mmCIF file of C-alpha atoms in Angstrom:
data_model
loop_
_atom_site.group_PDB
_atom_site.id
_atom_site.type_symbol
_atom_site.label_atom_id
_atom_site.label_comp_id
_atom_site.label_asym_id
_atom_site.label_seq_id
_atom_site.Cartn_x
_atom_site.Cartn_y
_atom_site.Cartn_z
ATOM 1 C CA MET A 151 -10.343 -26.813 33.849
ATOM 2 C CA THR A 152 -12.486 -24.822 31.430
ATOM 3 C CA SER A 153 -13.331 -25.452 27.829
ATOM 4 C CA PRO A 154 -10.981 -23.645 25.423
ATOM 5 C CA SER A 155 -13.894 -21.880 23.782
ATOM 6 C CA ALA A 156 -14.272 -19.787 26.942
ATOM 7 C CA ASP A 157 -10.640 -18.735 27.075
ATOM 8 C CA VAL A 158 -10.430 -16.384 24.112
ATOM 9 C CA SER A 159 -13.082 -13.766 23.412
ATOM 10 C CA ALA A 160 -13.941 -12.579 19.937
ATOM 11 C CA PRO A 161 -11.620 -9.743 18.887
ATOM 12 C CA GLU A 162 -12.974 -6.270 18.249
ATOM 13 C CA ARG A 163 -11.946 -4.422 15.110
ATOM 14 C CA THR A 164 -10.088 -1.821 17.140
ATOM 15 C CA SER A 165 -7.615 -0.791 14.429
ATOM 16 C CA ALA A 166 -10.396 0.147 12.000
ATOM 17 C CA ARG A 167 -12.134 2.120 14.733
ATOM 18 C CA ARG A 168 -8.931 3.955 15.611
ATOM 19 C CA ALA A 169 -8.209 4.762 11.965
ATOM 20 C CA GLU A 170 -11.734 6.117 11.540
ATOM 21 C CA ARG A 171 -11.428 8.202 14.694
ATOM 22 C CA GLY A 172 -8.071 9.542 13.496
ATOM 23 C CA ILE A 173 -9.616 10.670 10.211
ATOM 24 C CA ALA A 174 -12.519 12.175 12.172
ATOM 25 C CA LEU A 175 -10.019 14.230 14.193
ATOM 26 C CA VAL A 176 -8.061 15.445 11.148
ATOM 27 C CA ALA A 177 -11.189 16.539 9.247
ATOM 28 C CA PRO A 178 -12.274 19.160 11.850
ATOM 29 C CA ALA A 179 -8.705 20.403 12.109
ATOM 30 C CA MET A 180 -8.526 20.928 8.339
ATOM 31 C CA ARG A 181 -11.876 22.661 8.298
ATOM 32 C CA GLY A 182 -10.916 24.774 11.333
ATOM 33 C CA VAL A 183 -7.949 26.295 9.459
ATOM 34 C CA VAL A 184 -10.138 27.263 6.479
ATOM 35 C CA LEU A 185 -12.960 28.503 8.712
ATOM 36 C CA LEU A 186 -10.552 30.775 10.586
ATOM 37 C CA GLN A 187 -9.469 32.380 7.301
ATOM 38 C CA ILE A 188 -13.106 32.849 6.261
ATOM 39 C CA VAL A 189 -14.121 34.436 9.569
ATOM 40 C CA LEU A 190 -11.129 36.792 9.594
ATOM 41 C CA SER A 191 -12.006 38.075 6.104
ATOM 42 C CA THR A 192 -15.770 38.308 6.654
ATOM 43 C CA ALA A 193 -15.835 41.931 7.820
ATOM 44 C CA SER A 194 -13.760 43.068 4.857
ATOM 45 C CA GLY A 195 -15.886 41.025 2.461
ATOM 46 C CA VAL A 196 -19.105 42.518 3.798
ATOM 47 C CA ARG A 197 -17.701 46.055 3.252
ATOM 48 C CA LEU A 198 -16.601 45.257 -0.298
ATOM 49 C CA SER A 199 -19.702 43.330 -1.343
ATOM 50 C CA ASP A 200 -22.399 44.890 -3.467
ATOM 51 C CA HIS A 201 -24.878 42.759 -1.522
ATOM 52 C CA PRO A 202 -23.525 42.607 2.029
ATOM 53 C CA SER A 203 -26.550 40.797 3.477
ATOM 54 C CA ALA A 204 -26.284 37.996 0.939
ATOM 55 C CA TYR A 205 -22.519 37.758 1.491
ATOM 56 C CA ALA A 206 -22.996 37.593 5.271
ATOM 57 C CA ALA A 207 -25.789 35.002 4.942
ATOM 58 C CA LEU A 208 -23.655 32.760 2.711
ATOM 59 C CA THR A 209 -20.703 33.055 5.078
ATOM 60 C CA GLY A 210 -22.963 32.320 8.041
ATOM 61 C CA ALA A 211 -24.276 29.177 6.348
ATOM 62 C CA VAL A 212 -20.718 27.959 5.837
ATOM 63 C CA VAL A 213 -19.916 28.667 9.501
ATOM 64 C CA VAL A 214 -23.004 26.719 10.681
ATOM 65 C CA VAL A 215 -22.234 23.715 8.479
ATOM 66 C CA SER A 216 -18.579 23.779 9.527
ATOM 67 C CA VAL A 217 -19.425 23.910 13.242
ATOM 68 C CA THR A 218 -21.839 21.006 12.707
ATOM 69 C CA LEU A 219 -19.071 19.106 10.926
ATOM 70 C CA VAL A 220 -16.649 19.644 13.799
ATOM 71 C CA ALA A 221 -19.182 18.668 16.470
ATOM 72 C CA GLN A 222 -20.453 15.532 14.738
ATOM 73 C CA CYS A 223 -16.989 14.276 13.823
ATOM 74 C CA LEU A 224 -15.734 14.679 17.377
ATOM 75 C CA LEU A 225 -18.834 13.114 18.942
ATOM 76 C CA SER A 226 -19.362 10.214 16.542
ATOM 77 C CA GLY A 227 -15.702 9.468 15.789
ATOM 78 C CA THR A 228 -16.340 9.091 12.057
ATOM 79 C CA VAL A 229 -16.719 11.190 8.903
ATOM 80 C CA ARG A 230 -18.918 8.560 7.243
ATOM 81 C CA THR A 231 -22.083 9.937 8.851
ATOM 82 C CA GLY A 232 -23.425 13.388 9.671
ATOM 83 C CA VAL A 233 -26.001 15.885 8.396
ATOM 84 C CA TRP A 234 -23.212 18.288 7.354
ATOM 85 C CA ARG A 235 -22.008 16.317 4.350
ATOM 86 C CA TYR A 236 -24.456 17.185 1.573
ATOM 87 C CA PRO A 237 -25.052 20.796 2.680
ATOM 88 C CA ASP A 238 -21.258 21.136 2.641
ATOM 89 C CA LEU A 239 -21.116 19.984 -0.983
ATOM 90 C CA THR A 240 -24.012 22.239 -1.973
ATOM 91 C CA LEU A 241 -22.436 25.331 -0.414
ATOM 92 C CA ALA A 242 -19.131 24.673 -2.201
ATOM 93 C CA TRP A 243 -20.889 24.643 -5.574
ATOM 94 C CA LEU A 244 -22.991 27.727 -4.761
ATOM 95 C CA ALA A 245 -20.157 29.803 -3.286
ATOM 96 C CA ILE A 246 -18.057 29.769 -6.477
ATOM 97 C CA PRO A 247 -20.517 31.712 -8.707
ATOM 98 C CA ALA A 248 -21.736 33.718 -5.678
ATOM 99 C CA MET A 249 -18.299 35.326 -5.267
ATOM 100 C CA ASN A 250 -18.468 36.575 -8.864
ATOM 101 C CA LEU A 251 -21.862 38.118 -8.191
ATOM 102 C CA LEU A 252 -21.248 39.519 -4.714
ATOM 103 C CA LEU A 253 -17.693 40.915 -4.910
ATOM 104 C CA PRO A 254 -15.934 43.434 -7.128
ATOM 105 C CA THR A 255 -14.060 41.819 -10.000
ATOM 106 C CA SER A 256 -10.693 42.838 -8.533
ATOM 107 C CA HIS A 257 -11.345 40.701 -5.409
ATOM 108 C CA VAL A 258 -12.798 37.529 -6.981
ATOM 109 C CA VAL A 259 -9.414 35.827 -7.505
ATOM 110 C CA GLY A 260 -6.497 35.768 -5.104
ATOM 111 C CA THR A 261 -8.123 37.198 -1.964
ATOM 112 C CA TRP A 262 -9.693 35.617 1.134
ATOM 113 C CA GLU A 263 -12.691 37.944 0.786
ATOM 114 C CA SER A 264 -13.448 35.542 -2.062
ATOM 115 C CA TRP A 265 -13.085 32.460 0.110
ATOM 116 C CA ALA A 266 -14.921 30.124 -2.276
ATOM 117 C CA PRO A 267 -11.800 28.516 -3.891
ATOM 118 C CA GLY A 268 -10.195 27.713 -0.521
ATOM 119 C CA TYR A 269 -13.478 26.410 0.801
ATOM 120 C CA ALA A 270 -14.041 24.296 -2.324
ATOM 121 C CA ILE A 271 -10.582 22.735 -1.961
ATOM 122 C CA ASN A 272 -11.342 21.816 1.647
ATOM 123 C CA VAL A 273 -14.817 20.448 0.841
ATOM 124 C CA ALA A 274 -13.476 18.244 -1.968
ATOM 125 C CA ALA A 275 -10.665 16.972 0.255
ATOM 126 C CA LEU A 276 -13.002 16.102 3.142
ATOM 127 C CA ALA A 277 -15.506 14.507 0.742
ATOM 128 C CA ALA A 278 -12.710 12.112 -0.201
ATOM 129 C CA THR A 279 -12.761 10.781 3.372
ATOM 130 C CA TRP A 280 -16.405 9.642 3.253
ATOM 131 C CA MET A 281 -17.086 9.076 -0.450
ATOM 132 C CA ARG A 282 -15.769 6.118 -2.394
ATOM 133 C CA PRO A 283 -12.382 7.166 -3.841
ATOM 134 C CA ALA A 284 -13.528 7.064 -7.477
ATOM 135 C CA VAL A 285 -16.660 9.094 -6.715
ATOM 136 C CA ALA A 286 -14.692 11.610 -4.640
ATOM 137 C CA VAL A 287 -12.129 12.211 -7.396
ATOM 138 C CA THR A 288 -14.867 12.546 -10.047
ATOM 139 C CA HIS A 289 -16.673 15.061 -7.863
ATOM 140 C CA ALA A 290 -13.449 17.012 -7.299
ATOM 141 C CA LEU A 291 -12.725 17.162 -11.041
ATOM 142 C CA ALA A 292 -16.224 18.473 -11.692
ATOM 143 C CA LEU A 293 -15.920 21.059 -8.922
ATOM 144 C CA GLY A 294 -12.515 22.112 -10.253
ATOM 145 C CA GLY A 295 -14.031 22.530 -13.723
ATOM 146 C CA TRP A 296 -16.867 24.561 -12.213
ATOM 147 C CA LEU A 297 -14.323 26.875 -10.568
ATOM 148 C CA LEU A 298 -12.350 27.190 -13.830
ATOM 149 C CA VAL A 299 -15.456 28.253 -15.735
ATOM 150 C CA TRP A 300 -16.294 31.059 -13.303
ATOM 151 C CA THR A 301 -12.795 32.367 -12.596
ATOM 152 C CA SER A 302 -11.912 32.396 -16.302
ATOM 153 C CA ALA A 303 -14.709 34.871 -16.780
ATOM 154 C CA VAL A 304 -12.947 37.380 -14.528
ATOM 155 C CA ASP A 305 -10.921 39.823 -16.609
ATOM 156 C CA VAL A 306 -8.118 40.278 -14.057
ATOM 157 C CA ALA A 307 -7.394 36.560 -13.699
ATOM 158 C CA SER A 308 -4.819 34.923 -15.966
ATOM 159 C CA TRP A 309 -5.719 31.527 -17.389
ATOM 160 C CA GLU A 310 -2.688 30.040 -15.585
ATOM 161 C CA THR A 311 -4.021 31.219 -12.221
ATOM 162 C CA SER A 312 -7.512 29.962 -12.998
ATOM 163 C CA LEU A 313 -6.196 26.579 -14.147
ATOM 164 C CA GLY A 314 -3.920 26.268 -11.143
ATOM 165 C CA ASN A 315 -6.765 26.975 -8.729
ATOM 166 C CA ALA A 316 -9.027 24.538 -10.559
ATOM 167 C CA LEU A 317 -6.443 21.710 -10.521
ATOM 168 C CA THR A 318 -5.744 22.201 -6.823
ATOM 169 C CA ILE A 319 -9.233 20.909 -5.970
ATOM 170 C CA PRO A 320 -8.880 17.407 -7.519
ATOM 171 C CA GLY A 321 -5.208 17.362 -6.502
ATOM 172 C CA TYR A 322 -6.014 17.617 -2.800
ATOM 173 C CA ALA A 323 -8.962 15.227 -3.182
ATOM 174 C CA ILE A 324 -6.745 12.564 -4.748
ATOM 175 C CA VAL A 325 -4.136 12.870 -1.998
ATOM 176 C CA VAL A 326 -6.733 12.649 0.789
ATOM 177 C CA ALA A 327 -8.617 9.787 -0.913
ATOM 178 C CA LEU A 328 -5.403 7.779 -1.237
ATOM 179 C CA LEU A 329 -4.391 8.490 2.348
ATOM 180 C CA ALA A 330 -7.824 7.631 3.798
ATOM 181 C CA HIS A 331 -8.032 4.457 1.697
ATOM 182 C CA TYR A 332 -4.532 3.407 2.744
ATOM 183 C CA LEU A 333 -5.225 4.013 6.443
ATOM 184 C CA ARG A 334 -8.460 2.020 6.312
ATOM 185 C CA GLU A 335 -6.865 -0.850 4.414
ATOM 186 C CA LEU A 336 -3.945 -0.880 6.835
ATOM 187 C CA ALA A 337 -6.337 -0.941 9.786
ATOM 188 C CA ALA A 338 -8.419 -3.699 8.182
ATOM 189 C CA ASP A 339 -5.274 -5.790 7.633
ATOM 190 C CA ALA A 340 -4.253 -5.247 11.261
ATOM 191 C CA ASP A 341 -7.679 -6.330 12.488
ATOM 192 C CA GLN A 342 -7.655 -9.361 10.208
ATOM 193 C CA SER A 343 -4.209 -10.319 11.506
ATOM 194 C CA ARG A 344 -5.525 -9.985 15.049
ATOM 195 C CA GLU A 345 -8.519 -12.191 14.212
ATOM 196 C CA ASP A 346 -6.229 -14.763 12.572
ATOM 197 C CA ALA A 347 -4.027 -14.757 15.673
ATOM 198 C CA VAL A 348 -7.052 -15.286 17.912
ATOM 199 C CA ALA A 349 -8.270 -18.128 15.681
ATOM 200 C CA ALA A 350 -4.814 -19.719 15.841
ATOM 201 C CA THR A 351 -4.808 -19.328 19.625
ATOM 202 C CA ARG A 352 -8.227 -20.963 19.808
ATOM 203 C CA ALA A 353 -7.028 -23.860 17.655
ATOM 204 C CA LEU A 354 -3.885 -24.269 19.757
ATOM 205 C CA GLU A 355 -5.860 -24.194 23.001
ATOM 206 C CA LEU A 356 -8.368 -26.687 21.598
ATOM 207 C CA GLN A 357 -5.537 -29.020 20.639
ATOM 208 C CA ARG A 358 -4.032 -28.639 24.103
ATOM 209 C CA TYR A 359 -7.428 -29.360 25.628
ATOM 210 C CA GLN A 360 -7.847 -32.459 23.453
ATOM 211 C CA LEU A 361 -4.360 -33.658 24.318
ATOM 212 C CA THR A 362 -5.187 -33.221 27.982
ATOM 213 C CA VAL A 363 -8.471 -35.120 28.040
ATOM 214 C CA HIS A 364 -8.034 -37.697 25.246
ATOM 215 C CA ASP A 365 -6.288 -40.428 27.225
ATOM 216 C CA ALA A 366 -8.221 -39.631 30.406
ATOM 217 C CA SER A 367 -11.556 -39.998 28.589
ATOM 218 C CA SER A 368 -10.501 -43.407 27.231
ATOM 219 C CA ILE A 369 -9.564 -44.591 30.733
ATOM 220 C CA LEU A 370 -12.794 -43.309 32.256
ATOM 221 C CA ARG A 371 -14.844 -44.957 29.533
ATOM 222 C CA LEU A 372 -13.260 -48.331 30.234
ATOM 223 C CA LEU A 373 -13.631 -47.894 34.010
ATOM 224 C CA SER A 374 -17.329 -47.095 33.642
ATOM 225 C CA ASP A 375 -17.993 -49.981 31.237
ATOM 226 C CA GLU A 376 -19.451 -52.948 33.108
ATOM 227 C CA GLU A 377 -18.091 -55.266 30.432
ATOM 228 C CA THR A 378 -14.459 -54.266 31.030
ATOM 229 C CA PRO A 379 -12.660 -57.428 32.229
ATOM 230 C CA ALA A 380 -11.714 -57.488 35.905
ATOM 231 C CA ALA A 381 -8.095 -58.212 34.993
ATOM 232 C CA VAL A 382 -7.899 -54.830 33.254
ATOM 233 C CA LEU A 383 -9.210 -52.771 36.177
ATOM 234 C CA PRO A 384 -6.015 -52.614 38.325
ATOM 235 C CA GLY A 385 -4.010 -51.154 35.454
ATOM 236 C CA LEU A 386 -6.802 -48.725 34.602
ATOM 237 C CA ARG A 387 -6.906 -47.535 38.212
ATOM 238 C CA VAL A 388 -3.159 -46.859 38.129
ATOM 239 C CA GLN A 389 -3.559 -44.880 34.936
ATOM 240 C CA ALA A 390 -6.655 -43.083 36.246
ATOM 241 C CA ASP A 391 -4.720 -41.952 39.321
ATOM 242 C CA ARG A 392 -1.889 -40.682 37.129
ATOM 243 C CA GLU A 393 -4.317 -38.858 34.831
ATOM 244 C CA ALA A 394 -6.130 -37.304 37.813
ATOM 245 C CA ARG A 395 -2.847 -35.915 39.128
ATOM 246 C CA ARG A 396 -1.893 -34.695 35.671
ATOM 247 C CA LEU A 397 -5.224 -32.907 35.180
ATOM 248 C CA ARG A 398 -4.862 -31.187 38.568
ATOM 249 C CA ASN A 399 -1.574 -29.802 37.294
ATOM 250 C CA TYR A 400 -2.980 -28.976 33.864
ATOM 251 C CA LEU A 401 -1.724 -25.404 33.688
ATOM 252 C CA SER A 402 1.810 -26.106 34.901
ATOM 253 C CA SER A 403 2.037 -29.477 33.118
ATOM 254 C CA GLN A 404 4.512 -30.624 35.756
ATOM 255 C CA LEU A 405 3.595 -34.278 35.411
ATOM 256 C CA GLN A 406 4.420 -34.219 31.727
ATOM 257 C CA GLN A 407 8.124 -33.952 32.549
ATOM 258 C CA PRO A 408 10.390 -36.647 33.983
ATOM 259 C CA SER A 409 11.133 -36.259 37.675
ATOM 260 C CA ASP A 410 14.530 -35.149 38.915
ATOM 261 C CA ARG A 411 15.285 -38.751 39.904
ATOM 262 C CA THR A 412 14.440 -40.110 36.460
ATOM 263 C CA ARG A 413 17.166 -40.450 33.846
ATOM 264 C CA CYS A 414 15.968 -39.346 30.450
ATOM 265 C CA THR A 415 16.627 -42.552 28.542
ATOM 266 C CA VAL A 416 14.644 -44.688 26.139
ATOM 267 C CA GLY A 417 14.320 -47.267 28.917
ATOM 268 C CA THR A 418 12.813 -44.908 31.524
ATOM 269 C CA MET A 419 10.581 -43.357 28.866
ATOM 270 C CA LEU A 420 9.163 -46.780 27.977
ATOM 271 C CA ALA A 421 8.777 -47.721 31.648
ATOM 272 C CA ALA A 422 6.690 -44.593 32.235
ATOM 273 C CA ALA A 423 4.645 -45.118 29.067
ATOM 274 C CA LEU A 424 3.922 -48.795 29.831
ATOM 275 C CA GLU A 425 2.666 -48.130 33.372
ATOM 276 C CA GLY A 426 -0.904 -49.361 33.740
ATOM 277 C CA PHE A 427 -1.002 -51.441 30.568
ATOM 278 C CA ASP A 428 -0.494 -54.790 32.306
ATOM 279 C CA ASP A 429 -3.783 -55.976 30.813
ATOM 280 C CA LEU A 430 -2.287 -55.884 27.307
ATOM 281 C CA PRO A 431 -0.466 -58.954 25.958
ATOM 282 C CA LEU A 432 2.860 -57.107 25.953
ATOM 283 C CA GLU A 433 6.091 -58.566 24.646
ATOM 284 C CA LEU A 434 9.096 -56.381 25.474
ATOM 285 C CA ALA A 435 12.430 -56.338 23.703
ATOM 286 C CA VAL A 436 13.975 -53.028 24.698
ATOM 287 C CA GLU A 437 17.437 -53.876 26.056
ATOM 288 C CA LEU A 438 19.363 -52.905 22.925
ATOM 289 C CA GLY A 439 18.131 -49.291 22.985
ATOM 290 C CA ALA A 440 17.187 -48.720 26.622
ATOM 291 C CA HIS A 441 20.408 -46.886 27.511
ATOM 292 C CA VAL A 442 20.100 -44.118 24.865
ATOM 293 C CA GLU A 443 19.902 -40.668 26.459
ATOM 294 C CA LEU A 444 17.025 -38.370 25.436
ATOM 295 C CA SER A 445 16.393 -34.678 25.953
ATOM 296 C CA GLU A 446 13.475 -33.811 28.235
ATOM 297 C CA ASP A 447 11.189 -32.666 25.429
ATOM 298 C CA VAL A 448 11.883 -35.802 23.378
ATOM 299 C CA TRP A 449 11.402 -37.986 26.491
ATOM 300 C CA THR A 450 8.035 -36.352 27.220
ATOM 301 C CA ALA A 451 6.760 -36.440 23.635
ATOM 302 C CA SER A 452 7.886 -40.039 23.138
ATOM 303 C CA ARG A 453 6.304 -41.203 26.410
ATOM 304 C CA GLY A 454 3.001 -39.631 25.395
ATOM 305 C CA ALA A 455 3.218 -41.082 21.877
ATOM 306 C CA VAL A 456 3.901 -44.642 23.083
ATOM 307 C CA ALA A 457 1.090 -44.369 25.648
ATOM 308 C CA ALA A 458 -1.291 -43.130 22.921
ATOM 309 C CA VAL A 459 -0.381 -46.113 20.713
ATOM 310 C CA LEU A 460 -1.028 -48.511 23.601
ATOM 311 C CA HIS A 461 -4.373 -46.816 24.383
ATOM 312 C CA ASN A 462 -5.332 -47.340 20.733
ATOM 313 C CA ALA A 463 -4.275 -50.983 20.921
ATOM 314 C CA ARG A 464 -6.366 -51.488 24.052
ATOM 315 C CA MET A 465 -9.455 -49.736 22.661
ATOM 316 C CA HIS A 466 -9.447 -50.849 19.032
ATOM 317 C CA ALA A 467 -6.896 -53.526 18.127
ATOM 318 C CA ALA A 468 -8.283 -56.671 19.848
ATOM 319 C CA ALA A 469 -4.699 -57.893 19.636
ATOM 320 C CA HIS A 470 -3.324 -61.215 20.902
ATOM 321 C CA GLN A 471 0.165 -59.753 21.130
ATOM 322 C CA VAL A 472 1.660 -56.266 21.395
ATOM 323 C CA VAL A 473 5.412 -56.088 20.859
ATOM 324 C CA VAL A 474 7.478 -53.119 22.089
ATOM 325 C CA HIS A 475 10.985 -53.105 20.647
ATOM 326 C CA ALA A 476 13.827 -50.603 21.158
ATOM 327 C CA ASP A 477 17.155 -50.501 19.361
ATOM 328 C CA THR A 478 19.998 -48.179 18.329
ATOM 329 C CA ASP A 479 22.729 -48.139 15.721
ATOM 330 C CA GLY A 480 24.746 -45.489 17.552
ATOM 331 C CA ALA A 481 23.531 -42.635 15.366
ATOM 332 C CA THR A 482 19.778 -43.080 15.773
ATOM 333 C CA TRP A 483 17.455 -44.783 18.247
ATOM 334 C CA GLU A 484 14.255 -46.559 17.363
ATOM 335 C CA VAL A 485 11.151 -47.708 19.202
ATOM 336 C CA VAL A 486 8.612 -49.939 17.444
ATOM 337 C CA VAL A 487 5.182 -50.777 18.858
ATOM 338 C CA SER A 488 3.451 -53.514 16.850
ATOM 339 C CA ASP A 489 0.252 -55.463 17.393
ATOM 340 C CA ASP A 490 -1.408 -58.355 15.577
ATOM 341 C CA GLY A 491 -4.898 -56.871 15.905
ATOM 342 C CA VAL A 492 -7.593 -55.920 13.437
ATOM 343 C CA GLY A 493 -5.649 -53.033 11.861
ATOM 344 C CA PHE A 494 -7.319 -50.469 9.620
ATOM 345 C CA ASP A 495 -7.462 -49.389 5.972
ATOM 346 C CA GLN A 496 -4.743 -46.761 5.847
ATOM 347 C CA GLU A 497 -5.562 -45.658 2.303
ATOM 348 C CA ASN A 498 -9.228 -44.893 2.930
ATOM 349 C CA GLN A 499 -9.362 -44.180 6.659
ATOM 350 C CA THR A 500 -7.880 -41.051 8.190
ATOM 351 C CA LEU A 501 -5.854 -41.232 11.372
ATOM 352 C CA GLY A 502 -7.663 -40.505 14.603
ATOM 353 C CA PHE A 503 -6.673 -37.796 17.063
ATOM 354 C CA GLY A 504 -4.390 -40.130 19.033
ATOM 355 C CA LEU A 505 -2.207 -41.305 16.151
ATOM 356 C CA ASP A 506 -2.348 -38.064 14.194
ATOM 357 C CA THR A 507 -1.848 -35.463 16.956
ATOM 358 C CA GLN A 508 -0.518 -37.273 20.023
ATOM 359 C CA VAL A 509 1.927 -39.341 17.991
ATOM 360 C CA CYS A 510 2.860 -37.777 14.639
ATOM 361 C CA ASP A 511 2.441 -34.061 15.413
ATOM 362 C CA ALA A 512 3.825 -34.222 18.956
ATOM 363 C CA LEU A 513 6.941 -36.090 17.848
ATOM 364 C CA ALA A 514 7.483 -33.910 14.776
ATOM 365 C CA GLY A 515 7.428 -30.871 17.061
ATOM 366 C CA CYS A 516 10.639 -32.039 18.736
ATOM 367 C CA GLY A 517 12.354 -33.431 15.627
ATOM 368 C CA VAL A 518 11.439 -37.109 16.001
ATOM 369 C CA ALA A 519 9.982 -39.072 13.093
ATOM 370 C CA ALA A 520 7.007 -41.426 13.314
ATOM 371 C CA GLU A 521 5.819 -43.936 10.716
ATOM 372 C CA ILE A 522 2.497 -45.768 10.954
ATOM 373 C CA LEU A 523 1.808 -48.907 8.928
ATOM 374 C CA SER A 524 -1.466 -50.795 9.067
ATOM 375 C CA SER A 525 -3.844 -52.878 6.972
ATOM 376 C CA PRO A 526 -7.119 -54.639 7.763
ATOM 377 C CA GLY A 527 -6.588 -57.927 9.584
ATOM 378 C CA ARG A 528 -2.814 -57.532 9.714
ATOM 379 C CA GLY A 529 -2.355 -55.314 12.746
ATOM 380 C CA THR A 530 -0.676 -51.950 13.202
ATOM 381 C CA SER A 531 2.972 -50.980 13.569
ATOM 382 C CA VAL A 532 4.220 -47.576 14.783
ATOM 383 C CA THR A 533 7.928 -46.811 14.375
ATOM 384 C CA ILE A 534 9.503 -43.878 16.236
ATOM 385 C CA VAL A 535 13.008 -42.766 15.205
ATOM 386 C CA GLY A 536 15.242 -40.025 16.626
ATOM 387 C CA ARG A 537 18.887 -38.994 16.543
ATOM 388 C CA VAL A 538 21.130 -40.031 19.393
ATOM 389 C CA GLY A 539 22.186 -36.930 21.339
ATOM 390 C CA ARG A 540 20.297 -34.624 18.919
ATOM 391 C CA GLY A 541 16.669 -34.969 19.808
ATOM 392 C CA GLU A 542 15.826 -31.676 18.193
ATOM 393 C CA ASP A 543 16.860 -32.769 14.683
ATOM 394 C CA ALA A 544 14.858 -35.077 12.478
ATOM 395 C CA PRO A 545 16.707 -38.212 11.389
#
């Protein structure tokens, strides 16, 4: 049996990584479409340009940066890093006035020989994937204004066309910024949910581990204590043998269930729970409720709860008498375990693992109520109440 801390490894933030890789795949695809248009129009642009060498050099720089973008995004799986980013921004700002200077006026607006507007739109959109959203939108507005200034100076361009082209840049940037932000937030929420689920699994496994070893550790402690009275040892050995068999079947939990030959009644549940506690000063009064039938889950939880109460009485109560009483009114059944031991201050002392988890939580999980009453010097009383024939419902 291994410690629960070894059962569940720390979760990786796989959703965030996948979202980032998805964005890093879309970015090269978007740039690839624009780059294809630029390359196809390069020959025509060189022929039309008054300075063909400068036009070809500017186009070549865009091609180099774009190829670098594609390669780094595909290799690194993210758009948040890469040497292409700031050269990309610089070229977008330079290309807009360069088209006015390098091309005839008739080709500055509305042609792919003047590829600067399409390139600027793409640059602003991709910048929105690696910049903070507010910064990306501000940059796109400035770049759109920069385009408006230069295209408005072209005589053949109407102000509507210039404004439309200018607004397209921040428009695409806003859409991409919102989409990238949404995808990353969605991935972060998915990863957080996965981490919460792992934490819950760890807590559940730890509780299961504690439930498994709690009673066994108490028995072993008493067996190893040289001051344990000899009269107690036979009962401890019986319980130790039962716990050893139960631990060997830890994963299947077979010994937690009543055997096929055991009727699931209050009486057989108490008989199983009381086994090995002959050293306690027990007083039994169970006849009135012994015949009540229980479901298997209620039988198992109740047996464990009663045994936990008796372990507590043995370890802590120093009682002169422990009374186990069972009764029924036809609608509900009741088991009360009371001792006249030292008790505890219920207002200022929290319940230990046995009473809190093995009794209250375990019983509540199958619809059975438990009430614990105690005060210093006046003993402890644990009352367990369930519905007759409806173990799954709380009374």
